[in-house]
Amino acid sequence: MTASNSPPVVSRSLHGNVLVVSIDHPPVNALGVDVRRGLLEAIDAAQADAAVAAVLIVGAGRNFIAGADIREFGKSPQQPSLPSVCNRIEASTKPVVAAIHGAALGGGLEIALAAHYRLVVRGAKLGLPEVQLGLLPGAGGTQRTPRLIGAAPALDLMLSGRHVPAEEAVSLGLADRLGATDDVLGEGLAYARELLASHAGVRPTRAATALANEGAEASRSAIEAARKSTAARQRGLFSPLKIVEAVEAALAMPFDEGLALERKLFVECLESPQRAGLVHAFFAEREVAKAPETKAARPRPVATIGVVGGGTMGAGIAVAVLDAGLPVTMIERDDEALARGRSHVERVYEGLVAKGRMSSDAKAAALARFTGSTSYDALANVDLVIEAVFEDMAVKKAVFAELDRVCKPGAVLATNTSYLDIDDIAATTSRPADVIGLHFFSPANVMRLLEIVVPGRVGPDVVATAFELAKQLRKVPVRAGVCDGFIGNRLLAVYRTAADYLMEDGASPYQIDHAMREFGYPMGPYQVVDLAGGDIGWAARKRRAPTRDPRMRYVQIADRLCERGWFGQKTGRGFYHYEPGARTGTPDPEVEAIVEAERLRAGVSPRSFTDEEIVRRLMCAVINEAANVVREGIALRPLDVDIALIYGYGFPRYRGGPMKYADMLGLPNVLVELERLQQEDPFFWRPSPLIVELVARGADFSSLNAAAS
Ligand code: 3HC
Ligand code: NAI
């Protein structure tokens, strides 16, 4: 309830004979219970007041309405419900106009669709993004949208969740008019008065005829096409097929029956674990950007950036920076390497132009911001440098010595190292407070995750600068501490190890990949090895061999493949066999024979595993190590781990990340499984003390998220 002395979230004011109903519920005017109640009261008041001839709904602040209040999902519903508010708006005997600026999303658009007329101003974005939260539009959206704009465009909106700009909203028929100015209230009032002057009257969207005009056959074929492509493209997701079903009802049923079906399907989605996972991801994704240093310190200004190294990562990072509109100076070892680095960058842009995703002018403008040099002196004035040279401590230290020599005081010195000790790198410079890790993922201009690795002596303003840079580059930043592999690669290592154990114990790499794809990963672990190149992991294993704990079981199968030069896609063979130029491999009987021989060598009698057992083991390994990562403070909270794995490693978003998934499995169940596995291999499967402690006090990972936020 709103406290009696706080301003109402929905206010009413009479402008001539138009009642302006303004929603003022920061930050985004979400439709919490007070807003719903206020809207209902306003509509009722308008019916009862002879001085009111029309109603105009507007949003205060930067948006119209961002949708239902996502924080209410999963709690007991409070009246009035959103569908009933929408129905009441539509049933108004006086014309209702929605004047939209900023976001009109989900329930926000459904309010607008229940109104009789819609005006948009430039910058407005309209959409039905419920699918991204594991839901479907549940306040009439699945029934009104097809009637207003036809089945095919309605399905596109609901299945993609995309935001439609104002101009397109008008051309789709989603909005009636584009305002001439940005003054949403003025434009809305003028439109309402114009409608009154022309006696336009009420116009319920439930009676709109686009669906009927489209023709039953066309609608049905749009629905069938959506069903097919959804099954193929949104594999494993629950709500998209429910959306198709609801739109089918719009075609087949009277409006009210369609609404009732929509509600039933909405509740099914609301109660699904996928909704819980996706809503967790929504909030976690916003929470990760709020590291303590971002509150405690001001970022340093960054207007120019240097990148050292023009290989896979250096070039990708350069593109990410150029795309954000910043200039880049790239340093390479010699002219030849620099030319290669530049051509890597150019190739990315050429690809975008060829695919029609970028104009030649935009490409030229981006490349105009790019300069290269073989002399470190060219970095004398940059505000921030990102080093992306070979993963070799001696090489990195030599580069940082140069940076220390040439860079201006206050420049941020960042490394893109995957595994190396950044404290050690920082200690070799005269300015450890300026040294930080910025761990991008490949391809760096595409992948959204940016691990911000915080060494012990770095200044808080440098950390804040890294978070600000992430925002500029449109990356999702996750704060990590220094350890071998930080958050993501450390968890990847145990995931791979657990998979290798399963493989040696009897599961084929193909079954393991299949099981993990069914779980929701886009690729299985061995497909990923083949894609990244088996040689990378091989080098890391060789590097670690001298320090490997003798109690650790070591599976040699991957080494046997690498000894044959089978590094995956780039060599045509790895765990799979690849036809020349093919990116999808086929199972290789010779690999299976090698696996068999290795089992024999290791004295293992193979047994069979179900797909479910495979998933359970790999997930237990990841969850257990993730708990250690949180316990050691490498990740601030469990939710940081979730976001790192969703954005950097293909963990299925609809499962919320490994920690959320563990909570949904029930942490005591995870512990029982770990203790069972511990009988097999007491070294690898030691339950994390954090899990033991949480289970003992009846808590789970979510309690640590709440405690930290
Ligand atoms: N409910 C509750 N809180 C919301 C919210 C919502 N619908 N949308 C945003 N917020 C919160 C965010 O969590 C954030 O809170 P914080 O400051 O505490 O972190 C704050 O509002 C600001 O959000 P952003 O940081 O995302 O602000 P931006 O300006 O970058 O983006 C936005 C604004 C485009 C509106 C974006 O927030 C957004 O896409 N929101 C979600 C929209 C959505 O999914 N709507 C559908 C909801 S489901 C529904 O309506 C069901 C219905 O059909 C029945
Ligand atoms: P790469 O081998 O493709 O590129 C390295 C580049 O650095 C080469 O072009 C080389 O000429 C240049 N270089 C080497 N020494 C140099 C020096 N002293 N001065 C200037 N340039 C120099 O390597 P890649 O894959 O780009 O990796 C770079 C770094 O990024 C490594 O630390 C790696 O661990 C890390 N990384 C790699 C990822 C990947 O998927 N490849 C993902 C995330 C991080």
PDB file of C-alpha atoms in Angstrom, residues 7 66 74 106-107 113 119 131 134 181 202 237 239 248 284 291 338 371 417 450 460 506 526 568 601 643 661 667:
ATOM      1  CA  PRO A   7       2.108  11.165  -3.479  1.00  0.00           C
ATOM      2  CA  ALA A  66       7.435  -0.905 -18.477  1.00  0.00           C
ATOM      3  CA  GLY A  74       5.524 -15.752  -7.572  1.00  0.00           C
ATOM      4  CA  GLY A 106       4.322  -6.090 -21.728  1.00  0.00           C
ATOM      5  CA  GLY A 107       1.424  -5.118 -19.491  1.00  0.00           C
ATOM      6  CA  LEU A 113      -4.087  -1.831 -26.407  1.00  0.00           C
ATOM      7  CA  LEU A 119      -0.500   8.047 -29.958  1.00  0.00           C
ATOM      8  CA  VAL A 131       8.674 -14.414 -23.575  1.00  0.00           C
ATOM      9  CA  GLY A 134       9.237 -17.253 -19.527  1.00  0.00           C
ATOM     10  CA  THR A 181       6.835  16.745 -31.218  1.00  0.00           C
ATOM     11  CA  VAL A 202     -15.127   4.542 -28.245  1.00  0.00           C
ATOM     12  CA  LEU A 237      11.553 -23.211 -23.890  1.00  0.00           C
ATOM     13  CA  SER A 239       6.307 -20.277 -23.066  1.00  0.00           C
ATOM     14  CA  GLU A 248      -4.536 -19.714 -32.240  1.00  0.00           C
ATOM     15  CA  ALA A 284      20.804 -10.643 -11.525  1.00  0.00           C
ATOM     16  CA  ALA A 291      29.784  -3.618  -7.512  1.00  0.00           C
ATOM     17  CA  LEU A 338      50.214  -4.981 -37.219  1.00  0.00           C
ATOM     18  CA  THR A 371      45.276   3.692 -35.741  1.00  0.00           C
ATOM     19  CA  THR A 417      44.723 -12.703 -19.481  1.00  0.00           C
ATOM     20  CA  LEU A 450      33.216  -8.952 -19.357  1.00  0.00           C
ATOM     21  CA  PRO A 460      38.514   1.571  -6.378  1.00  0.00           C
ATOM     22  CA  GLY A 506      31.885 -45.339 -19.868  1.00  0.00           C
ATOM     23  CA  TYR A 526      33.488 -31.684 -26.523  1.00  0.00           C
ATOM     24  CA  GLY A 568      39.250 -29.878 -33.588  1.00  0.00           C
ATOM     25  CA  ARG A 601      45.029 -48.532 -19.946  1.00  0.00           C
ATOM     26  CA  ILE A 643      25.467 -14.240 -14.929  1.00  0.00           C
ATOM     27  CA  TYR A 661      19.483 -24.093 -10.565  1.00  0.00           C
ATOM     28  CA  LEU A 667      20.530 -27.531  -1.915  1.00  0.00           C
TER      29      LEU A 667
END
